[in-house]
Amino acid sequence: MAQMNLLQAINNALDIAMSENDRTLCFGEDVGHFGGVFRATSGLQEKHGKARCFNTPLVEQGIIGFANGLAAQGSVPIAEIQFADYIFPAFDQIVNETAKFRYRSGNQFNVGNLTIRTPYGGGIAGGLYHSQSPEAYFAHTPGLKVVVPRNPYQAKGLLLAAIRDKNPVIFFEPKRLYRASVGEVPEEDYQLPLGKAEVVKEGKDITLLAWGAQMEIIEKAADLAEKSGISCEVIDLRSILPWDVDTVSASVIKTGRLLINQEAPLTNGFASEIAATIQDECFLHLESPIERVCGMDTPYPLALEKEYVADHLKVFEAIKRSVNF
Amino acid sequence: MAQMNLLQAINNALDIAMSENDRTLCFGEDVGHFGGVFRATSGLQEKHGKARCFNTPLVEQGIIGFANGLAAQGSVPIAEIQFADYIFPAFDQIVNETAKFRYRSGNQFNVGNLTIRTPYGGGIAGGLYHSQSPEAYFAHTPGLKVVVPRNPYQAKGLLLAAIRDKNPVIFFEPKRLYRASVGEVPEEDYQLPLGKAEVVKEGKDITLLAWGAQMEIIEKAADLAEKSGISCEVIDLRSILPWDVDTVSASVIKTGRLLINQEAPLTNGFASEIAATIQDECFLHLESPIERVCGMDTPYPLALEKEYVADHLKVFEAIKRSVNF
Amino acid sequence: MNRDEYKQGLDVHTPVFIDGHSVEIPVLKILNHDGTVFPGAELPEINQELAVKIYQSFVFHRVLDERMVASQRQGRLSFYLTALGEEATTIGGTAGLKPQDMIMAQYREQGALIFRGFSLENFMNQMFSNEKDLGKGRQMPIHYGSNDLNYMTVSSPLATQIPQASGYAYGQKLQGLDAVTLCYFGEGAASEGDFHAGLNMAAVHNAPVIFFCRNNGYAISTPSDEQFRGNGIASRGVGYGIKTIRVDGNDVLAVLKATQVARDYAVKEHKPVLIEGMTYRLGAHSTSDDPTGYRTREEEDKWQKNDPVLRMKKWMEANNWWDDSQENELKEQYKEKILAAVKVAEKIDKPPVEDLITDVYDIPTPQLTRQLNELKEHIKKYPYAYPFTAGRIK
Amino acid sequence: MNRDEYKQGLDVHTPVFIDGHSVEIPVLKILNHDGTVFPGAELPEINQELAVKIYQSFVFHRVLDERMVASQRQGRLSFYLTALGEEATTIGGTAGLKPQDMIMAQYREQGALIFRGFSLENFMNQMFSNEKDLGKGRQMPIHYGSNDLNYMTVSSPLATQIPQASGYAYGQKLQGLDAVTLCYFGEGAASEGDFHAGLNMAAVHNAPVIFFCRNNGYAISTPSDEQFRGNGIASRGVGYGIKTIRVDGNDVLAVLKATQVARDYAVKEHKPVLIEGMTYRLGAHSTSDDPTGYRTREEEDKWQKNDPVLRMKKWMEANNWWDDSQENELKEQYKEKILAAVKVAEKIDKPPVEDLITDVYDIPTPQLTRQLNELKEHIKKYPYAYPFTAGRIK
Ligand SMILES: Cc1ncc(C[n+]2csc(CCOP(=O)(O)OP(=O)(O)O)c2C)c(N)n1
Ligand SMILES: Cc1ncc(C[n+]2csc(CCOP(=O)(O)OP(=O)(O)O)c2C)c(N)n1
Ligand SMILES: [Mg+2]
Ligand SMILES: [Mg+2]
């Protein structure tokens, strides 16, 4: 075990992946010598060579197109998009190509080896173009897997699983936790399962569900609620696609209430899918409407970031609303 | 009044818009002399000149980028994307630029004059790349309006409203109805409101909600249900963004049941948003879970299209499930 | 190119603009219209066996295109797309490769598959999207793919294969393979952002990819002068620092030569090459299109006279490698085989209902399995509504 | 270019490749390093008044950059980005325009705004995202915009403004205005698909747009030889059939001349022009960056000696239009003004909470109004948690 921050955990996972398989590559804008603008790929070029860890030209559609080709060829590309806000020029390559590659060829070809890493989310005074949480845009796309870790331990285990998974995975990294989140991480190799949520804390009055950086928000709100005598079950969804309906349903059947906290804007975010599914799965068990505490339906602001975000106080209010319904 | 099919209604709306304002332009791949691969812009170049109705190079990100610039300049661009399946290369221009243009500039600049027209949907043996219904990808994007007409009358009135609206609008045209849907359409100018759903048929046992080409599916299912003694209220959502929560809620409060039918895959489609909102708005009125009858979570198939689609029989079964819950 | 290098351009003190005229682009021609070889021309590596194989591929291609258009007209097939007039770009290009080279095509490159020996059954099963289709009946007709033949499954979104080809080739290089990737695309598709991305990335990362632009003058109804204003597509290669060659795309020997030389260079130098084949789409864009609305008969006639197949035939005849009776016999034979294959393929079952959910992921997710099970229950209730699959559901 | 025209290239019968060396790109230079004009050089239209205005803009730019970096280091400002070393491309380029010309910039073009007279208050209010910011405090520092000055609000996603500029210019042309659009971008951004889209569309649709590439050698840490392998960005203009000129980007008179000539051409011929300004990003990419990790001191020193401001100063002094005492006085004056303005701006309130939902649409939707009302109720419950707005909610 070692103390690592989230960036170090990711760097460590990448290093393990590149060491075990010389067909594994890391690339993206400024990823090479510089080690990425957040330094997630720091040291990898020196250790694994310029051919396997390199800068690309500034063209996201090219990065993912190139990565799709490499994956189809049998290499194991790990492509970085510098900010999740800049993943959209690659949207066609991801949604029309990556996601449909295996299906359209009748499994003659696939890009299952592909992993796309990208820092997402707000809280860093980044304004509308350095703060987005675009997971829902990908969640409507069969063929992709989408994963979001909440801390260094999760990040390493989930990233290694993503790299080795035989399907393309988009791995969203909560950038406001890159250095802020520090924890014990095994130095050796391990994996955490994709498609499985984790019950982080058991409780009985209400289920609180989130993913990535919002986990600390709902944990904080749960603490507040406990002080008011409300017992919260806290779940980290971890995988957005495919998502773990069973774990969430089981919890809601137990608690009778569900609150979903999401950083992205409310409308058609992934919280919508969860609410739609759970109202169906748990209809007779729900004692109050499923609460969605989300970003507002606007671009991510700068000066008024504090007001905008789905913070622990808004979650706490919603918990009370739900319990007192 | 004249008999028009959906294409003629659109062509007529475009002609009216171009005639009333000489800063209105229509362009896209093959849109000029040829009149578009579906012939929606037929005759417009001859009538309004090559400068205002023209072919563009084959580059969707360029078409929308160019259109954004024109709109910011004060022109009124109506850009065509040849198939909605090919809108993704323009995703960044739409989601990061079009949608955020006014907001980010503090209303110093805007692209409110922009309209994007594109044929969407299946049922034409088009397989995974000529059948997609991507409205949900845009519904998560504040700043856009998203509209889907169900027939020629609606198409003309909504398209004229979209062109004149001071916000960017994506106008999805149900291509399987282009020639199949024929109806009476006023030859003169008229508009239908954006953001407003329409109750197409009143009923009392269950609310059936859809948009675009799926309207004929739920109407057919409603007929089947009526024969089994189930009275259906049928609503055309018409606008996906912003959507008319009030009309839908009022109906569900009355009927106690809601079924949403959507052509796109289930997970994180727009039906999810509706279900999530309505379970909250109408919690105490719902007598059964909100049903979503949608495409399967796969790319759109070819040979097995019939099996895949959210047809009237699947809707009918879900109606019975809901009523007998 | 290093920054200091390109900065050492001539200094000028009054404004001098460069433009399309600043670059002269020669056109490689080997075979004259009369079937003779141009004086001084360097022949590609070709012997009688290869020549006959190429020519037979031409004949098969023409018969296949002709028969499938007829089938479409008869309502047996939903869609087809011919490559009439530009067969030399695909057959000649593929003949210049080795079997282990990957081909990533746009959609009008059935010639490449024909040359590589894609079976008639495979063609038919794809077009009739039956359960024997290698692609499991999921894509529209003509979206072929073959892992065995190193021909990447075609995908409709244009130009997406271009940066993919760069990545594929980079992977081949890293593995140290004696293999390149050849990437076909139209002059229309070259307007997409992915073209820019793919060529630049290949140049920067030294990927052994041959970019082959079929410049056939049209993108559906859009003529190339409404597509771009540069000197064709070749002039762009200069901007990427990619070795570039323009060939007469209706001269199969020129195409073959260019591809052979390009392959050599790409493998040895680990660098990309751009080939622009100048040709003409003699037919409609597809069976959904009618070109009389956007171009003249005269223009078509002019190109009709520039037939790549006829040109090669004259050369073959001059070599005594081919004659009319051989040709007629072969045509009849192909025609019969194709007709028979159509009849077989259209009767083969659609894929089983399970194939709705396979290959979305390596293993279906729980959600997909549940959706499939619900669908099967539903089909059992309404078997008449789902005739293709109802009888086969257990 | 018409298809028949470009097909009339030379016929060759053995493979001839073209590449980066096939196009010679002259570099326009007017002012020598010693401040003398090159013999035979054609001066731009410039008089003492314009020269002084340009030079004063230089001085202001340097002081502003220097002061704002200091403010960022002091923790008063979250982010800043200098244009040290490449001021001639933005100030010289803007000086070659008319006020009605639209400028669509990338982000490192504060020089253009300075030249056009964006007020110090406007700069500060934007950087401190207070309620007087024209952009309502929604974007990170340096994302300026001014409707009054025809300077399009900057947006972070790179290259998106390039096809937009083509569209904007096309609209200007259709309206018959005496106006062009000038579009700035970096050599890194030129790798994006939007670059390809924008240049090609401008060429095909004859849009009067001046594309101005600031080739400053780096995109964050990525040197230009890992960005592309062609002969700079100018060599691409040829491929689009766009008139192209390369200038010494540190020679303000050359930049001015090129822009004046380009504007003339664009307005008269309704056609695009591409200018490549060869320069160097002397500072870090931004205050979040430290270039010592990816480039050498020697390289920086070399370019330090090629200072565009110093070069112009020598010319100004030779003309007796400027001297050191003027300069020192001006610098002091600017410094004081800027310090004072920082102090004012940082004390101005954040925008009101209502501005969270305005300008998403022309009129807030019912959903947005509801979300705002809920937020206000919430803030009233927890005023201490939202100190910027709590006090101002009614
Ligand atoms: C991204 C995308 N946009 C639009 C289309 C529709 N489309 C199909 S073929 C075609 C024309 C392609 O022309 P070109 O690349 O010259 O190839 P050719 O048909 O001449 O072989 C168009 C616009 C598409 N398939 N993909
Ligand atoms: C689409 C997109 N991708 C990535 C980024 C992150 N980014 C910001 S600036 C920059 C480098 C730009 O380099 P260049 O265009 O040469 O301009 P310069 O900074 O040299 O002025 C990058 C990669 C971005 N803003 N937008
Ligand atoms: Mg073509
Ligand atoms: Mg740069």
Tab-separated table of N, CA and C in Angstrom, chain B residues 173-251:
chain	number	residue	atom	x	y	z
B	173	GLU	N	-36.852	15.799	-39.086
B	173	GLU	CA	-37.952	15.454	-39.997
B	173	GLU	C	-38.067	13.936	-40.131
B	174	PRO	N	-39.260	13.394	-39.850
B	174	PRO	CA	-39.442	11.930	-39.894
B	174	PRO	C	-39.424	11.438	-41.339
B	175	LYS	N	-38.280	10.910	-41.768
B	175	LYS	CA	-38.130	10.662	-43.205
B	175	LYS	C	-39.022	9.554	-43.721
B	176	ARG	N	-39.442	8.632	-42.842
B	176	ARG	CA	-40.306	7.584	-43.389
B	176	ARG	C	-41.699	8.124	-43.714
B	177	LEU	N	-41.985	9.344	-43.233
B	177	LEU	CA	-43.263	9.977	-43.566
B	177	LEU	C	-43.140	10.989	-44.707
B	178	TYR	N	-41.927	11.209	-45.190
B	178	TYR	CA	-41.715	12.271	-46.186
B	178	TYR	C	-42.758	12.228	-47.309
B	179	ARG	N	-42.943	11.021	-47.850
B	179	ARG	CA	-43.931	10.907	-48.923
B	179	ARG	C	-45.196	10.198	-48.438
B	180	ALA	N	-45.040	9.419	-47.356
B	180	ALA	CA	-46.166	8.601	-46.889
B	180	ALA	C	-47.233	9.433	-46.191
B	181	SER	N	-46.819	10.518	-45.579
B	181	SER	CA	-47.792	11.313	-44.838
B	181	SER	C	-48.288	12.452	-45.717
B	182	VAL	N	-49.567	12.436	-45.998
B	182	VAL	CA	-50.172	13.442	-46.881
B	182	VAL	C	-51.364	14.047	-46.152
B	183	GLY	N	-51.537	15.339	-46.288
B	183	GLY	CA	-52.680	15.947	-45.615
B	183	GLY	C	-52.961	17.346	-46.119
B	184	GLU	N	-54.011	17.919	-45.597
B	184	GLU	CA	-54.397	19.283	-45.960
B	184	GLU	C	-53.451	20.276	-45.285
B	185	VAL	N	-52.923	21.169	-46.064
B	185	VAL	CA	-52.011	22.182	-45.524
B	185	VAL	C	-52.401	23.538	-46.108
B	186	PRO	N	-52.604	24.543	-45.272
B	186	PRO	CA	-52.913	25.876	-45.795
B	186	PRO	C	-51.772	26.363	-46.681
B	187	GLU	N	-52.092	26.991	-47.781
B	187	GLU	CA	-51.025	27.503	-48.639
B	187	GLU	C	-50.403	28.765	-48.067
B	188	GLU	N	-51.175	29.462	-47.236
B	188	GLU	CA	-50.628	30.705	-46.688
B	188	GLU	C	-49.734	30.434	-45.472
B	189	ASP	N	-49.187	31.502	-45.009
B	189	ASP	CA	-48.264	31.480	-43.877
B	189	ASP	C	-49.003	31.183	-42.566
B	190	TYR	N	-48.473	30.340	-41.741
B	190	TYR	CA	-48.984	30.163	-40.365
B	190	TYR	C	-47.883	29.558	-39.523
B	191	GLN	N	-48.028	29.662	-38.226
B	191	GLN	CA	-47.032	29.112	-37.315
B	191	GLN	C	-47.717	28.277	-36.246
B	192	LEU	N	-47.014	27.285	-35.774
B	192	LEU	CA	-47.473	26.532	-34.610
B	192	LEU	C	-46.461	26.772	-33.497
B	193	PRO	N	-46.918	26.768	-32.258
B	193	PRO	CA	-46.022	27.184	-31.171
B	193	PRO	C	-44.936	26.154	-30.851
B	194	LEU	N	-43.734	26.629	-30.576
B	194	LEU	CA	-42.669	25.757	-30.068
B	194	LEU	C	-42.850	25.580	-28.562
B	195	GLY	N	-42.416	24.446	-28.051
B	195	GLY	CA	-42.484	24.230	-26.600
B	195	GLY	C	-43.858	23.820	-26.101
B	196	LYS	N	-44.765	23.575	-27.026
B	196	LYS	CA	-46.127	23.198	-26.621
B	196	LYS	C	-46.493	21.839	-27.200
B	197	ALA	N	-46.935	20.946	-26.329
B	197	ALA	CA	-47.443	19.657	-26.790
B	197	ALA	C	-48.880	19.829	-27.284
B	198	GLU	N	-49.362	18.817	-27.993
B	198	GLU	CA	-50.751	18.885	-28.455
B	198	GLU	C	-51.483	17.608	-28.053
B	199	VAL	N	-52.638	17.797	-27.429
B	199	VAL	CA	-53.475	16.634	-27.120
B	199	VAL	C	-54.220	16.297	-28.407
B	200	VAL	N	-53.862	15.177	-28.984
B	200	VAL	CA	-54.393	14.809	-30.288
B	200	VAL	C	-55.737	14.124	-30.126
B	201	LYS	N	-55.910	13.439	-29.020
B	201	LYS	CA	-57.150	12.718	-28.768
B	201	LYS	C	-57.320	12.636	-27.262
B	202	GLU	N	-58.515	12.955	-26.770
B	202	GLU	CA	-58.741	12.878	-25.332
B	202	GLU	C	-59.136	11.464	-24.909
B	203	GLY	N	-58.844	11.133	-23.685
B	203	GLY	CA	-59.166	9.799	-23.171
B	203	GLY	C	-59.031	9.815	-21.670
B	204	LYS	N	-59.357	8.713	-21.025
B	204	LYS	CA	-59.347	8.793	-19.577
B	204	LYS	C	-58.550	7.727	-18.820
B	205	ASP	N	-58.193	6.619	-19.487
B	205	ASP	CA	-57.536	5.543	-18.741
B	205	ASP	C	-56.011	5.632	-18.720
B	206	ILE	N	-55.460	6.115	-19.788
B	206	ILE	CA	-54.005	6.165	-19.883
B	206	ILE	C	-53.590	7.244	-20.874
B	207	THR	N	-52.460	7.858	-20.596
B	207	THR	CA	-51.905	8.851	-21.512
B	207	THR	C	-50.833	8.198	-22.367
B	208	LEU	N	-50.952	8.322	-23.680
B	208	LEU	CA	-49.912	7.839	-24.592
B	208	LEU	C	-49.194	9.047	-25.170
B	209	LEU	N	-47.880	9.026	-25.054
B	209	LEU	CA	-47.094	10.193	-25.465
B	209	LEU	C	-46.014	9.761	-26.451
B	210	ALA	N	-45.876	10.524	-27.519
B	210	ALA	CA	-44.803	10.247	-28.483
B	210	ALA	C	-44.500	11.535	-29.240
B	211	TRP	N	-43.684	11.431	-30.272
B	211	TRP	CA	-43.395	12.568	-31.148
B	211	TRP	C	-42.994	12.031	-32.512
B	212	GLY	N	-43.155	12.865	-33.519
B	212	GLY	CA	-42.715	12.515	-34.867
B	212	GLY	C	-43.399	11.281	-35.409
B	213	ALA	N	-42.609	10.441	-36.062
B	213	ALA	CA	-43.169	9.288	-36.757
B	213	ALA	C	-43.830	8.293	-35.817
B	214	GLN	N	-43.462	8.300	-34.544
B	214	GLN	CA	-44.078	7.350	-33.615
B	214	GLN	C	-45.526	7.721	-33.296
B	215	MET	N	-45.947	8.917	-33.684
B	215	MET	CA	-47.342	9.290	-33.406
B	215	MET	C	-48.306	8.318	-34.073
B	216	GLU	N	-47.980	7.909	-35.296
B	216	GLU	CA	-48.925	6.988	-35.938
B	216	GLU	C	-48.928	5.628	-35.242
B	217	ILE	N	-47.828	5.284	-34.598
B	217	ILE	CA	-47.765	4.025	-33.843
B	217	ILE	C	-48.692	4.090	-32.625
B	218	ILE	N	-48.603	5.183	-31.876
B	218	ILE	CA	-49.451	5.215	-30.667
B	218	ILE	C	-50.926	5.424	-31.033
B	219	GLU	N	-51.177	6.073	-32.140
B	219	GLU	CA	-52.582	6.214	-32.548
B	219	GLU	C	-53.157	4.847	-32.932
B	220	LYS	N	-52.356	4.052	-33.594
B	220	LYS	CA	-52.778	2.706	-33.972
B	220	LYS	C	-52.997	1.861	-32.709
B	221	ALA	N	-52.069	1.976	-31.771
B	221	ALA	CA	-52.206	1.213	-30.524
B	221	ALA	C	-53.439	1.682	-29.745
B	222	ALA	N	-53.688	2.987	-29.786
B	222	ALA	CA	-54.866	3.517	-29.089
B	222	ALA	C	-56.133	2.921	-29.684
B	223	ASP	N	-56.174	2.764	-30.999
B	223	ASP	CA	-57.338	2.156	-31.644
B	223	ASP	C	-57.541	0.725	-31.154
B	224	LEU	N	-56.423	-0.023	-31.114
B	224	LEU	CA	-56.505	-1.391	-30.602
B	224	LEU	C	-57.041	-1.399	-29.174
B	225	ALA	N	-56.505	-0.488	-28.363
B	225	ALA	CA	-56.883	-0.449	-26.947
B	225	ALA	C	-58.358	-0.096	-26.782
B	226	GLU	N	-58.794	0.864	-27.588
B	226	GLU	CA	-60.205	1.266	-27.493
B	226	GLU	C	-61.107	0.048	-27.716
B	227	LYS	N	-60.673	-0.795	-28.670
B	227	LYS	CA	-61.472	-2.006	-28.941
B	227	LYS	C	-61.533	-2.917	-27.721
B	228	SER	N	-60.497	-2.851	-26.876
B	228	SER	CA	-60.525	-3.631	-25.634
B	228	SER	C	-61.118	-2.805	-24.498
B	229	GLY	N	-61.708	-1.682	-24.844
B	229	GLY	CA	-62.383	-0.897	-23.819
B	229	GLY	C	-61.474	0.007	-22.998
B	230	ILE	N	-60.270	0.255	-23.505
B	230	ILE	CA	-59.362	1.147	-22.778
B	230	ILE	C	-59.352	2.497	-23.473
B	231	SER	N	-59.622	3.537	-22.734
B	231	SER	CA	-59.714	4.869	-23.332
B	231	SER	C	-58.369	5.579	-23.213
B	232	CYS	N	-57.772	5.932	-24.352
B	232	CYS	CA	-56.427	6.498	-24.360
B	232	CYS	C	-56.441	7.990	-24.684
B	233	GLU	N	-55.688	8.733	-23.922
B	233	GLU	CA	-55.418	10.130	-24.286
B	233	GLU	C	-54.098	10.121	-25.066
B	234	VAL	N	-54.118	10.744	-26.231
B	234	VAL	CA	-52.940	10.681	-27.096
B	234	VAL	C	-52.328	12.081	-27.219
B	235	ILE	N	-51.052	12.187	-26.900
B	235	ILE	CA	-50.387	13.492	-26.931
B	235	ILE	C	-49.172	13.455	-27.851
B	236	ASP	N	-49.061	14.487	-28.661
B	236	ASP	CA	-47.864	14.691	-29.485
B	236	ASP	C	-46.996	15.728	-28.766
B	237	LEU	N	-45.802	15.310	-28.359
B	237	LEU	CA	-44.958	16.235	-27.588
B	237	LEU	C	-44.487	17.416	-28.454
B	238	ARG	N	-44.246	17.174	-29.710
B	238	ARG	CA	-43.827	18.181	-30.705
B	238	ARG	C	-42.482	18.831	-30.422
B	239	SER	N	-42.313	19.408	-29.233
B	239	SER	CA	-41.012	19.988	-28.874
B	239	SER	C	-40.361	19.124	-27.814
B	240	ILE	N	-39.123	18.747	-28.084
B	240	ILE	CA	-38.355	17.952	-27.129
B	240	ILE	C	-37.663	18.892	-26.141
B	241	LEU	N	-37.252	20.046	-26.656
B	241	LEU	CA	-36.561	21.014	-25.802
B	241	LEU	C	-36.976	22.418	-26.223
B	242	PRO	N	-37.488	23.268	-25.333
B	242	PRO	CA	-37.988	22.899	-24.020
B	242	PRO	C	-39.275	22.108	-24.198
B	243	TRP	N	-39.599	21.275	-23.247
B	243	TRP	CA	-40.793	20.437	-23.417
B	243	TRP	C	-41.897	20.863	-22.483
B	244	ASP	N	-43.088	20.471	-22.849
B	244	ASP	CA	-44.297	20.988	-22.224
B	244	ASP	C	-44.708	20.099	-21.051
B	245	VAL	N	-44.049	20.320	-19.921
B	245	VAL	CA	-44.320	19.508	-18.730
B	245	VAL	C	-45.785	19.656	-18.310
B	246	ASP	N	-46.307	20.875	-18.428
B	246	ASP	CA	-47.656	21.132	-17.910
B	246	ASP	C	-48.733	20.299	-18.613
B	247	THR	N	-48.671	20.284	-19.941
B	247	THR	CA	-49.691	19.523	-20.668
B	247	THR	C	-49.610	18.041	-20.331
B	248	VAL	N	-48.395	17.530	-20.261
B	248	VAL	CA	-48.246	16.101	-19.965
B	248	VAL	C	-48.699	15.803	-18.537
B	249	SER	N	-48.267	16.630	-17.583
B	249	SER	CA	-48.676	16.411	-16.183
B	249	SER	C	-50.189	16.453	-16.039
B	250	ALA	N	-50.795	17.448	-16.645
B	250	ALA	CA	-52.246	17.591	-16.509
B	250	ALA	C	-52.940	16.327	-17.003
B	251	SER	N	-52.441	15.804	-18.100
B	251	SER	CA	-53.054	14.600	-18.651
B	251	SER	C	-52.856	13.406	-17.720
